[in-house]
Coordinates of C-alpha atoms in Angstrom, one line a residue:
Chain A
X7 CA 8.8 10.5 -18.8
X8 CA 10.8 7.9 -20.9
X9 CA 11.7 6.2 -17.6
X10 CA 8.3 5.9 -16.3
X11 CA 7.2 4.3 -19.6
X12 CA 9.8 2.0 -19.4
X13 CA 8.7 1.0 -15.8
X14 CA 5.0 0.7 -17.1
X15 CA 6.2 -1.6 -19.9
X16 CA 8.1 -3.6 -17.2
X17 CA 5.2 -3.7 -15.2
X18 CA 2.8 -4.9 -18.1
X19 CA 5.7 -7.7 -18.5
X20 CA 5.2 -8.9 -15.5
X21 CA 1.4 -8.2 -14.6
X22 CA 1.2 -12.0 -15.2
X23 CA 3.0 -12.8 -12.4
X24 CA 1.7 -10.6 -10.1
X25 CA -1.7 -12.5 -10.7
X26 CA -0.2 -15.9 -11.0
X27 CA 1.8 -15.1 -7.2
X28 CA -1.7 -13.9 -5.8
X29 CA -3.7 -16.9 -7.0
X30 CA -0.8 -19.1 -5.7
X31 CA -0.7 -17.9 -2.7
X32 CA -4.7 -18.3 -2.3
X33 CA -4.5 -22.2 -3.7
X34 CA -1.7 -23.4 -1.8
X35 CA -3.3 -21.8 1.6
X36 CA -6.0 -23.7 1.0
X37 CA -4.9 -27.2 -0.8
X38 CA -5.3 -29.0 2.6
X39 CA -8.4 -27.9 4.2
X40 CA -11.7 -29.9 4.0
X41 CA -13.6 -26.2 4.3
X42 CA -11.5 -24.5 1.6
X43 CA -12.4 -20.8 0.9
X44 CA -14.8 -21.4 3.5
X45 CA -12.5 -20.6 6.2
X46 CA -12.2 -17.0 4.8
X47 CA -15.5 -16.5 6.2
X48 CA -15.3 -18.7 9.0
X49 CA -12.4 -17.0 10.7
X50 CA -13.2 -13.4 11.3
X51 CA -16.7 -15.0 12.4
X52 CA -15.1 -17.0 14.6
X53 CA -12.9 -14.5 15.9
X54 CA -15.4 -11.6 16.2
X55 CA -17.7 -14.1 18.6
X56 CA -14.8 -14.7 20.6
X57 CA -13.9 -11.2 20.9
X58 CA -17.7 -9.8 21.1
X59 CA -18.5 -12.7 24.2
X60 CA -15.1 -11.3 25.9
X61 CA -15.4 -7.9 25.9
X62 CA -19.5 -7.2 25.7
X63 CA -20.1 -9.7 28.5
X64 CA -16.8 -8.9 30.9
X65 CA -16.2 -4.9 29.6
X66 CA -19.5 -4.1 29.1
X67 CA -19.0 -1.4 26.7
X68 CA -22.1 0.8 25.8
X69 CA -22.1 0.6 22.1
X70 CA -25.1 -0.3 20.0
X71 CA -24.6 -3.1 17.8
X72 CA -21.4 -4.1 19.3
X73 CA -20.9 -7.0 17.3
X74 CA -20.8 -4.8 14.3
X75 CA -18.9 -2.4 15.4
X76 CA -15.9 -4.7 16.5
X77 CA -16.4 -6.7 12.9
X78 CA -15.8 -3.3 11.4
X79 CA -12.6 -2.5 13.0
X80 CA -11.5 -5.9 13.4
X81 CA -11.3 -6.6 9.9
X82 CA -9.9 -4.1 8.8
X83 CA -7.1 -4.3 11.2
X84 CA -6.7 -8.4 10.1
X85 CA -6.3 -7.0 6.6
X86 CA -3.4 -4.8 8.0
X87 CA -1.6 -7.3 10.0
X88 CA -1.4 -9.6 7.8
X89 CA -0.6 -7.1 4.9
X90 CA 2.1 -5.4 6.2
X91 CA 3.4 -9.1 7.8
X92 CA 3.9 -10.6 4.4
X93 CA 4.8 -8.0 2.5
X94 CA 8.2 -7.9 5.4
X95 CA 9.1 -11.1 5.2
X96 CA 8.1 -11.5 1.0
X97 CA 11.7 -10.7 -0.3
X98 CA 13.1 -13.0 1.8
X99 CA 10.7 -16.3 1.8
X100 CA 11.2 -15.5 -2.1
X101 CA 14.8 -15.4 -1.8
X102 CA 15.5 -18.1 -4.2
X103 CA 13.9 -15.8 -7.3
X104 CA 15.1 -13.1 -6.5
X105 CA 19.2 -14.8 -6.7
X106 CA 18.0 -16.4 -9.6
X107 CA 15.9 -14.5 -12.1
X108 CA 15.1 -10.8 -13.2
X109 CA 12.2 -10.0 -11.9
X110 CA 10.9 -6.4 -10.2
X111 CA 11.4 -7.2 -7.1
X112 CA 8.3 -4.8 -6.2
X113 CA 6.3 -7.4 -7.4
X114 CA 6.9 -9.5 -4.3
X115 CA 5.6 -7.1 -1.7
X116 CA 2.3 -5.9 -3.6
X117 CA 1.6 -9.3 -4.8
X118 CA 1.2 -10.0 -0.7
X119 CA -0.7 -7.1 -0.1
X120 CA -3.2 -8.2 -2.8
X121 CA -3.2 -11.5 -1.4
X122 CA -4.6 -10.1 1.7
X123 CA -7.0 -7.8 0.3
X124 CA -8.4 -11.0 -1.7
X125 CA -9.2 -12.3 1.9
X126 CA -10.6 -9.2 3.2
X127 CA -13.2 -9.4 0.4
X128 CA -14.0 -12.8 1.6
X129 CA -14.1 -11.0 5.2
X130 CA -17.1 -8.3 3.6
X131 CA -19.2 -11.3 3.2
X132 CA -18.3 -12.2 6.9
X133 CA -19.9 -8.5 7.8
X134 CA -22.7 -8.4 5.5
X135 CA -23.8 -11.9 7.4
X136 CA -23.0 -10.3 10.7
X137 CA -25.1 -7.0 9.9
X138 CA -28.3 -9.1 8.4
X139 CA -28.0 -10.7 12.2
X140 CA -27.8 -7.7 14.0
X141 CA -30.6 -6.2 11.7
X142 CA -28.9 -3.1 10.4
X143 CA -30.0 -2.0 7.4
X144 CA -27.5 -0.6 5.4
X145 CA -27.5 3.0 3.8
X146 CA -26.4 4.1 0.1
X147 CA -23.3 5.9 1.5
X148 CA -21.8 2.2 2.6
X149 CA -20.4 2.4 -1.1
X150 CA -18.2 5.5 0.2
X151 CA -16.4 2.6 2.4
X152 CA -15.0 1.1 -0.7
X153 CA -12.7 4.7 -0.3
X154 CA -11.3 3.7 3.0
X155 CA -10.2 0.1 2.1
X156 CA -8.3 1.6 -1.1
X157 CA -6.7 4.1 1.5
X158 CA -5.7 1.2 3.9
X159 CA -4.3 -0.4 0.4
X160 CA -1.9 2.2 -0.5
X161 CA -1.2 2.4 3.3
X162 CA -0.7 -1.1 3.8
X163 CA 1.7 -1.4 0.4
X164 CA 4.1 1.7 1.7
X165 CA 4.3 0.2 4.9
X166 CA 4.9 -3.2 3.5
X167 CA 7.9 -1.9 1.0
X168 CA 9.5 -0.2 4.0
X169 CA 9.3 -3.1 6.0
X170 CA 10.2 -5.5 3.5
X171 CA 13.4 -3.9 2.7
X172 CA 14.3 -3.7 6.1
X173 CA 13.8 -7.2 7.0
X174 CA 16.2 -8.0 4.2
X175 CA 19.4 -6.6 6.0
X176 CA 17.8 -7.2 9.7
X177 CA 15.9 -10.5 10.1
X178 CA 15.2 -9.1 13.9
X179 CA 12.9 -6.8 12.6
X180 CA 10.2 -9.3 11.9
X181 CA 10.0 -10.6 15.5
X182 CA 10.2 -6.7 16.8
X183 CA 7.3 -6.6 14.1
X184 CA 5.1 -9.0 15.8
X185 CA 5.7 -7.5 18.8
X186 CA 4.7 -4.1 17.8
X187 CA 1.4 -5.5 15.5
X188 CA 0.2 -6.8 19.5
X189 CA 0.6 -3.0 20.8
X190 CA -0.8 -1.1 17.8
X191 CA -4.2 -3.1 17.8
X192 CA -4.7 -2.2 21.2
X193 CA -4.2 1.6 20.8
X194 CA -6.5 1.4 18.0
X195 CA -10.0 1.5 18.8
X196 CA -11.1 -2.1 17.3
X197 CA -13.2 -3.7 20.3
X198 CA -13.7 0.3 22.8
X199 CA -15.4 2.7 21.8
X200 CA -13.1 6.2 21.7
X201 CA -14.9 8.0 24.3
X202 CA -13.2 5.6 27.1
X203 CA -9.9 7.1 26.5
X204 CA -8.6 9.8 29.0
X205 CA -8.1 12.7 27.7
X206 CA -4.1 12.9 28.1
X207 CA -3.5 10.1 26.1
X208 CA -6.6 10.8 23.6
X209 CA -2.9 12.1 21.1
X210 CA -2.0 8.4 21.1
X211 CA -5.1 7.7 19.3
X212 CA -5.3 10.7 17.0
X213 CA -1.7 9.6 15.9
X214 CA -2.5 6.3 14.9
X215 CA -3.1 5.9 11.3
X216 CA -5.0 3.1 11.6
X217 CA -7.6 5.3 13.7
X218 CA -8.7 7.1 10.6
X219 CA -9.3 4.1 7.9
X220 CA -11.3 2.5 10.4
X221 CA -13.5 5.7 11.4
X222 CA -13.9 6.0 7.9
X223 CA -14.5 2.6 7.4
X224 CA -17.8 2.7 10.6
X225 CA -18.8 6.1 9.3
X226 CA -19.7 5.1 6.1
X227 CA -20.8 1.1 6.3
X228 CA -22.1 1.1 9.6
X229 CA -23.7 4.6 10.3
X230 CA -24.1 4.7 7.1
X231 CA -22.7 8.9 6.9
X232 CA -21.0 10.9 4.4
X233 CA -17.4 11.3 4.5
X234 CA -16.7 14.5 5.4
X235 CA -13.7 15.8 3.2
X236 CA -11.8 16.6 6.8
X237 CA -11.3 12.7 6.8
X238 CA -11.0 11.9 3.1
X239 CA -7.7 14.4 3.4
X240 CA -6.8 12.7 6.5
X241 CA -6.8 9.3 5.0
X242 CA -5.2 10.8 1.5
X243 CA -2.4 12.2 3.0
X244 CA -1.8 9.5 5.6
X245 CA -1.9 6.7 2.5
X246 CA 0.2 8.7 -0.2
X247 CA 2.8 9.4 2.4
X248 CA 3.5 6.3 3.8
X249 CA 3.3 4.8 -0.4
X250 CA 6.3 7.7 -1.0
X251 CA 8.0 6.8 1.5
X252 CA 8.2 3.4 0.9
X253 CA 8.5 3.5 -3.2
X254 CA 11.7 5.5 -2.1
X255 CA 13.1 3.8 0.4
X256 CA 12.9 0.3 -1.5
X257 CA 13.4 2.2 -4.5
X258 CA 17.0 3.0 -3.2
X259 CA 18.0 -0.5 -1.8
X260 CA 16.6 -2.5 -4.0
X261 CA 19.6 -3.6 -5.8
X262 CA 21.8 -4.7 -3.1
X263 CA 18.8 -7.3 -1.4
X264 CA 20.3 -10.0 -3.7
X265 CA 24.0 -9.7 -1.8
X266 CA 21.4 -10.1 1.4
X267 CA 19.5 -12.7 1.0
Chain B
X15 CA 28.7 -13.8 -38.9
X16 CA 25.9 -11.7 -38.4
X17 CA 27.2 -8.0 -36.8
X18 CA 23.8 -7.1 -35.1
X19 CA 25.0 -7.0 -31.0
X20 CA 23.1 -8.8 -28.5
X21 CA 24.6 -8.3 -25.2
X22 CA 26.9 -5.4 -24.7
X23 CA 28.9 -5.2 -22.1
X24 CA 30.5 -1.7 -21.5
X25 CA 33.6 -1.5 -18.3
X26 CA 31.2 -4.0 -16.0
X27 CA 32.7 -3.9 -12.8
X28 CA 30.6 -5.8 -9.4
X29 CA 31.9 -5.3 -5.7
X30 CA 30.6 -7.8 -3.1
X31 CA 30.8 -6.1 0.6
X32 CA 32.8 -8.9 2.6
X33 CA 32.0 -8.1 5.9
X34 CA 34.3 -10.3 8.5
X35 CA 31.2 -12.0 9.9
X36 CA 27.8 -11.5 8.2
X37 CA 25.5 -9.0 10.1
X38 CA 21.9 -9.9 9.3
X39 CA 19.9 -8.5 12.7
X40 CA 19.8 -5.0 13.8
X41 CA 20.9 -5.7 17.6
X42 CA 24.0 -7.1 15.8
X43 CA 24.8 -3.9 13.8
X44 CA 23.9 -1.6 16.4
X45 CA 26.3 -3.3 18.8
X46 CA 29.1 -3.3 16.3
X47 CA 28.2 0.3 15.4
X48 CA 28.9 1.1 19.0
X49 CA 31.9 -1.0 19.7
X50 CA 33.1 0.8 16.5
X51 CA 33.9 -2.5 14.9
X52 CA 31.8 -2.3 11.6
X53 CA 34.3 -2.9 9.0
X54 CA 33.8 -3.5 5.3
X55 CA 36.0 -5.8 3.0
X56 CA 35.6 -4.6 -0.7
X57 CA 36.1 -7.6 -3.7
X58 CA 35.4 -7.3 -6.7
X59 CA 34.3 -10.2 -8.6
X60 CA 34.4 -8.2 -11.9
X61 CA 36.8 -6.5 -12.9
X62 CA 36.0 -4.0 -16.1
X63 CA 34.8 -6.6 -18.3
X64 CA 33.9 -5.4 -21.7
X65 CA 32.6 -7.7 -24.2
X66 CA 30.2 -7.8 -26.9
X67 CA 28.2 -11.2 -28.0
X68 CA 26.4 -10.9 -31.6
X69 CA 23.7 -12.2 -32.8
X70 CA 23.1 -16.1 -33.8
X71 CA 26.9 -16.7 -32.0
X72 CA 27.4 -19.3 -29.2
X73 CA 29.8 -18.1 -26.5
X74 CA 31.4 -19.9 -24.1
X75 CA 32.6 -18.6 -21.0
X76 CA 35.5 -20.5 -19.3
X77 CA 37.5 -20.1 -15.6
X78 CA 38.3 -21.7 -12.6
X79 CA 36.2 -21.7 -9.7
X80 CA 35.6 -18.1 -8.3
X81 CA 36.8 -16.6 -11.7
X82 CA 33.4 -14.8 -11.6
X83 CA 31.6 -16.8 -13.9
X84 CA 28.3 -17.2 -12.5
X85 CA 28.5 -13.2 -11.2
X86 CA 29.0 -12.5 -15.0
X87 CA 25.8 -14.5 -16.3
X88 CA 23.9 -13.4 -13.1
X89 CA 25.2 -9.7 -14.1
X90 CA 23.8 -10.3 -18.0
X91 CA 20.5 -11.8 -16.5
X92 CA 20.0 -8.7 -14.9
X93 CA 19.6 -10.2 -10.8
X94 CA 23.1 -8.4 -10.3
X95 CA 23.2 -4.7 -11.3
X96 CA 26.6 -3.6 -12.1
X97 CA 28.2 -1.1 -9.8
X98 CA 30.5 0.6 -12.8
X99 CA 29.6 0.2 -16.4
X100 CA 26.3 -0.4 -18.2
X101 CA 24.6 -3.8 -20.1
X102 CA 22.6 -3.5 -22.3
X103 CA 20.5 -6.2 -23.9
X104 CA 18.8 -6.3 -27.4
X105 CA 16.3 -9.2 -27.3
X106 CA 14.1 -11.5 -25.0
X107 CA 16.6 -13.7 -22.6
X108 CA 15.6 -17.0 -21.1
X109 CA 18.3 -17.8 -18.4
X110 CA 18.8 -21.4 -17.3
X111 CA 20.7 -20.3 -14.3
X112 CA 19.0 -22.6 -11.9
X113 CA 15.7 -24.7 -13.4
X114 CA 13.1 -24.7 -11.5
X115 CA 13.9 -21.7 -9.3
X116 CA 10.6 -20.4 -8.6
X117 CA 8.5 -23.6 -8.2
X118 CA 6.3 -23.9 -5.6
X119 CA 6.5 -27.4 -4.4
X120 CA 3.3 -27.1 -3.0
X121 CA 1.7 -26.6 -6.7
X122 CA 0.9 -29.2 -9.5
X123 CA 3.4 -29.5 -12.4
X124 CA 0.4 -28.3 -14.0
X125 CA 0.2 -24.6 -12.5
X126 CA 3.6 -24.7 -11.8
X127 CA 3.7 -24.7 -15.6
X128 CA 2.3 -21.1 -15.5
X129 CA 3.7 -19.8 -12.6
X130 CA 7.3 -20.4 -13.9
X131 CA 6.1 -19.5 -17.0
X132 CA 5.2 -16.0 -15.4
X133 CA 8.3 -15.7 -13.8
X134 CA 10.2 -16.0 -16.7
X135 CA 8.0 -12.8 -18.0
X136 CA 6.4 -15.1 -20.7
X137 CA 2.8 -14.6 -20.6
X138 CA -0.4 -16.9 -20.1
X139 CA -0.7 -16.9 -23.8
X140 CA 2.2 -17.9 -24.7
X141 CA 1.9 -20.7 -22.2
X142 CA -1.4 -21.9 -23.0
X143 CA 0.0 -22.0 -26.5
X144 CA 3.2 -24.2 -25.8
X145 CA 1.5 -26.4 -22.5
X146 CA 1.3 -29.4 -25.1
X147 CA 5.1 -29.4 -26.0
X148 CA 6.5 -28.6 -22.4
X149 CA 4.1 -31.7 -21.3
X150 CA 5.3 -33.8 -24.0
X151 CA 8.7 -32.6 -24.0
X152 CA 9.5 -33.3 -20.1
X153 CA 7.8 -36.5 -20.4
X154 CA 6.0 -36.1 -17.1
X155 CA 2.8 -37.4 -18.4
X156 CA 0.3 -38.1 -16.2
X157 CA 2.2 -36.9 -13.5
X158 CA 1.1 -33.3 -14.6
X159 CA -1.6 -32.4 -12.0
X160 CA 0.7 -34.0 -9.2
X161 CA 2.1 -31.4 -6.1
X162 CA 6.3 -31.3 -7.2
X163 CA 6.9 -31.8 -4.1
X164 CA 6.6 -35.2 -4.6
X165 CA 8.7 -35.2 -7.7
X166 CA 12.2 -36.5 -8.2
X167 CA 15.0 -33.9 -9.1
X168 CA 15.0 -35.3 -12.2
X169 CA 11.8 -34.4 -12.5
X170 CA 12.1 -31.2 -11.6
X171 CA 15.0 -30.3 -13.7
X172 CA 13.2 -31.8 -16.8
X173 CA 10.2 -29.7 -16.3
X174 CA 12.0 -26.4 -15.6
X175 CA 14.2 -26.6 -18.7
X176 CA 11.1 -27.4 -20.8
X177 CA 9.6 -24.7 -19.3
X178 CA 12.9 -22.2 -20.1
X179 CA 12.7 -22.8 -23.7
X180 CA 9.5 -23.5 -24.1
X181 CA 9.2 -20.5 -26.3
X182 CA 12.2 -19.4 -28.2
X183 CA 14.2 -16.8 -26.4
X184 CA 16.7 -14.5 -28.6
X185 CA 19.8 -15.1 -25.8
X186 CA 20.1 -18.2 -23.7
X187 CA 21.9 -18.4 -21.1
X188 CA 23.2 -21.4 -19.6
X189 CA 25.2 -22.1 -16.8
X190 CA 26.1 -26.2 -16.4
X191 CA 22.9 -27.3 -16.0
X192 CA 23.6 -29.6 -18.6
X193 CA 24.6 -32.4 -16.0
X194 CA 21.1 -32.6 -14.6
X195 CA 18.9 -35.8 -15.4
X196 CA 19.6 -38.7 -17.0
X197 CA 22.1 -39.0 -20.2
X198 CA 19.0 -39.9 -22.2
X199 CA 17.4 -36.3 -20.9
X200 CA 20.9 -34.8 -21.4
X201 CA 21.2 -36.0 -25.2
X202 CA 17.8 -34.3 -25.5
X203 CA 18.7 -31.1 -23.9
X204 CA 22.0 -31.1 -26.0
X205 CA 19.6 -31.7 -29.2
X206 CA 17.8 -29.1 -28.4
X207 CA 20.1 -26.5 -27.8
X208 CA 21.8 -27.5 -31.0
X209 CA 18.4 -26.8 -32.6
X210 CA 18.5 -23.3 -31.4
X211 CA 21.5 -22.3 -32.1
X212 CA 20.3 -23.9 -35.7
X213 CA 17.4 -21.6 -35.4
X214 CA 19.4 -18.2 -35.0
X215 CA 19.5 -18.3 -31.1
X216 CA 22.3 -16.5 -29.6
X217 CA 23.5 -18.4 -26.4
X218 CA 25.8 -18.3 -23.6
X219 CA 27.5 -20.7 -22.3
X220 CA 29.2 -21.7 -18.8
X221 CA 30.8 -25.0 -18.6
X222 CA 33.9 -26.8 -16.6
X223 CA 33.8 -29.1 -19.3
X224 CA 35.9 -28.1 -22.2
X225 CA 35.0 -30.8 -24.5
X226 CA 31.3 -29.1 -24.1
X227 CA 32.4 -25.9 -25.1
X228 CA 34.6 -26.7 -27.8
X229 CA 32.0 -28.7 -29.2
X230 CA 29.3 -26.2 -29.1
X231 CA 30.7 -22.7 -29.0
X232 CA 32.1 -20.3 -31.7
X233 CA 33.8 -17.8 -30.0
X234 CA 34.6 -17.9 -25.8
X235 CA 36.3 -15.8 -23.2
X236 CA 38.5 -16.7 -20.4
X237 CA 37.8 -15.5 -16.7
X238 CA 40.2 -14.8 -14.2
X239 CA 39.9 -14.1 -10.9
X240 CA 37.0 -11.6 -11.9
X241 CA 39.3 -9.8 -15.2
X242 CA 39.0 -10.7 -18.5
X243 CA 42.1 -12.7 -19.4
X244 CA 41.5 -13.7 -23.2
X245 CA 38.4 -13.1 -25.7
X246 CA 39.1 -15.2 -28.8
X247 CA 37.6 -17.9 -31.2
X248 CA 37.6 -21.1 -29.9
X249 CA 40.1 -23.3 -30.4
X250 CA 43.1 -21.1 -29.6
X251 CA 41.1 -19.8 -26.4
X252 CA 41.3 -23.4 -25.2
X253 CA 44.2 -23.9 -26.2
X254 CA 45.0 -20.7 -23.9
X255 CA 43.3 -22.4 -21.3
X256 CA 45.3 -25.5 -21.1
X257 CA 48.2 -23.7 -21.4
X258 CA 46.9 -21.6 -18.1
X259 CA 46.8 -24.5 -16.6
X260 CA 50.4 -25.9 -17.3

């Protein structure tokens, strides 16, 4: 118990930073654009038009609302990408800290994943505008959502420790990363609807974490359902695991990433 | 002198890995993991160092290149953890290892101010508090709410050591960043490490140039090739040194 205060007081030491790090990271991607913030809200639009002309128009997929159910999946899935992308390559691009100060090297990683979750807020305003134009009206239970994006957090951050501690002693990973992001959004049911999926490869889908968040994620904002506590396990397990995984993992190398980098 | 221990260093020891060529992508390793050819050099750049620094003392550490020097500081800053043998620290450390590490160019020296500050684990208090000395004190005036990026080393040196002891830290460390900006800037940083020290600060010192260390430092040890070759006070440690050398 003595340890884990000591971490907490560490943490408190340093909660600074983490804050300082996100808002950085939020200033300096925006110093040089005319539109600023703007483009936070801009880009999934942007990309959800694109996306909704190709496959409505070309794929004709029978789903009502379809612009709203792609926003729904495809932000979420933005906020993943680029998550669990930053968070890989944070140790390294802060490299120069890490040979240079004391600081918990944690802190890179979830600073990162905050980041991104900053711009996923912006990316709600982006599907509240989208929903207004579709004229859906939406339900109480579109609070329960706020569950699924906390899920996707912790899922995102263990994901993003693993990952980042990799990258440290194999810079190869990120490209075989990149390469990997491409393939998991298309078994992930951002832009079809589930029922097109054959039935012998339906296990693809019903492995893919991702799958859940996002069903969570349409059941609550956009049908505006319950969760049913089949799903809420689903996602809690799937989230908590992944967070072990990677607190122990990174946990464990930690200490020799400054003989890596 | 005062008896109270600030930096205890129990049977330190630090291994570096040498590998032959450095492996940094997995296609390398697992071809050299198949070819059988993964081979690991041990060094150690420390060698069971023990050493206790007390409080208010200045210590200098002395060595040739590669003695370890650098590993040692790094080691007491806590970015290297030792492989054998414990630290353990009693107070709040500002290390001048590198100034400036941590800036983002892209920033003004204005947040930069706070970022750094945050890095260093001080918090937005404490910088709020001292902004008006750090300004005055790296004499960047009105170049404050400029990006660094377009800043001359100088510059940048000047504003990370204001920054570093900005507020009083209990340990300083120093490694020869004294040679950074102009002698004016230099004289000031000198001043105000002598102030410091005045004040009760305990610091440590890495220098090549003896003349800096006798000057400043009470007590010093001598590094070689990662072992601890002499802890004494310090005119007969350099003394010792010269007669290394010879």
């Amino acid at each position: 118990m003595n340890l884990f205060a000591s971490y907490l007081k560490n943490f408190l030491k340093f909660k600074g930073l983490l804050i300082q790090l996100v808002s950085r990271d939020i200033k300096v991607k925006y110093k040089r654009s005319i539109l600023g913030l703007f483009w936070s809200l801009l880009s999934p639009l942007l990309l959800m038009i694109v996306l909704s002309l190709v496959f409505s128009e070309l794929f004709k997929f029978d789903i009502e609302n379809y612009a709203a159910y792609l926003i729904c999946g495809q932000i979420l899935f933005t906020f993943f990408s680029e998550a669990t992308s930053l968070a890989m390559t944070s140790i390294v691009t802060s490299g120069q800290l890490v040979k240079k100060v004391y600081i918990p090297k944690y802190i890179f990683p979830l600073s990162k994943v905050m980041y991104s979750f900053v711009n996923l807020g912006f990316s709600l305003i982006a599907l509240v505008l989208v929903f207004i134009f579709s004229d859906i009206h939406m339900k109480i239970n579109a609070l329960f959502g706020i569950f699924s994006l906390i899920y996707l957090f912790i899922f995102c951050l263990g994901l993003g420790l693993i990952l980042s501690s990799l990258s440290v002693f194999f810079r190869d990973i990120m490209h075989l990363y990149s390469v990997l992001i491409t393939a998991w959004m298309y078994i992930t049911p951002i832009f079809y609807p589930i029922d097109i999926i054959p039935q012998k490869y339906i296990l693809i889908i019903y492995s893919n974490p991702l799958f859940y968040f996002i069903t969570y994620f349409r059941e609550t904002v956009l049908y505006g359902n319950l969760p049913n506590l089949e799903l809420n396990s689903i996602c809690l397990s799937i989230s908590f695991t992944a967070f072990i995984i990677g607190l122990f993992i990174f946990y464990k190398q930690q200490d020799k990433f400054v003989l890596h980098i | 002198m005062n008896t109270q221990v600030m930096v205890d260093i129990e049977n330190v020891s630090i291994k570096y890995n040498l590998t032959s060529e450095k492996i940094s992508s997995l296609k390398e390793y697992l071809i050299k993991v198949i070819k059988n050819e993964l081979f690991y050099k041990e060094f150690w750049a420390l060698k069971e160092i023990n050493l206790k620094i007390y409080k208010g003392e200045v210590f200098g550490i002395l060595g040739l290149n590669g003695a370890g020097k650098s590993t040692l500081l790094k080691t007491i800053a806590g970015v290297l953890k030792p492989n054998v043998g414990r630290i353990r620290i009693n107070g709040s450390m500002a290390p001048l290892i590198e100034l400036g590490a941590g800036f983002d160019p892209e920033l003004t020296a204005r947040e930069n101010i706070f970022l750094n500050g945050a890095v260093l684990g001080y918090s937005k208090k404490q910088m709020i508090e001292k902004f008006d000395d750090i300004v005055s004190f790296s004499e960047l005036g009105e170049f404050i709410d400029v990006p660094i990026k377009n800043f001359s080393s100088g510059m940048y040196a000047r504003l990370g050591f204001s920054i570093a002891t900005s507020v009083n830290p209990e340990i300083l460390i120093v490694d020869e960043i004294l040679s950074v900006g102009d002698y004016i800037f230099q004289e000031k940083c000198n001043e105000k490490i002598k102030e410091m020290i005045k004040s009760g600060t305990t610091v440590i010192l890495v220098s090549h140039s003896i003349d800096q260390i006798k000057q400043l430092c009470h007590r010093g040890a001598i590094l070689e090739k990662g072992s601890m070759a002499c802890i004494d006070e310090i005119n007969s440690l350099c003394d010792y040194y010269y007669s290394m050398k010879n």
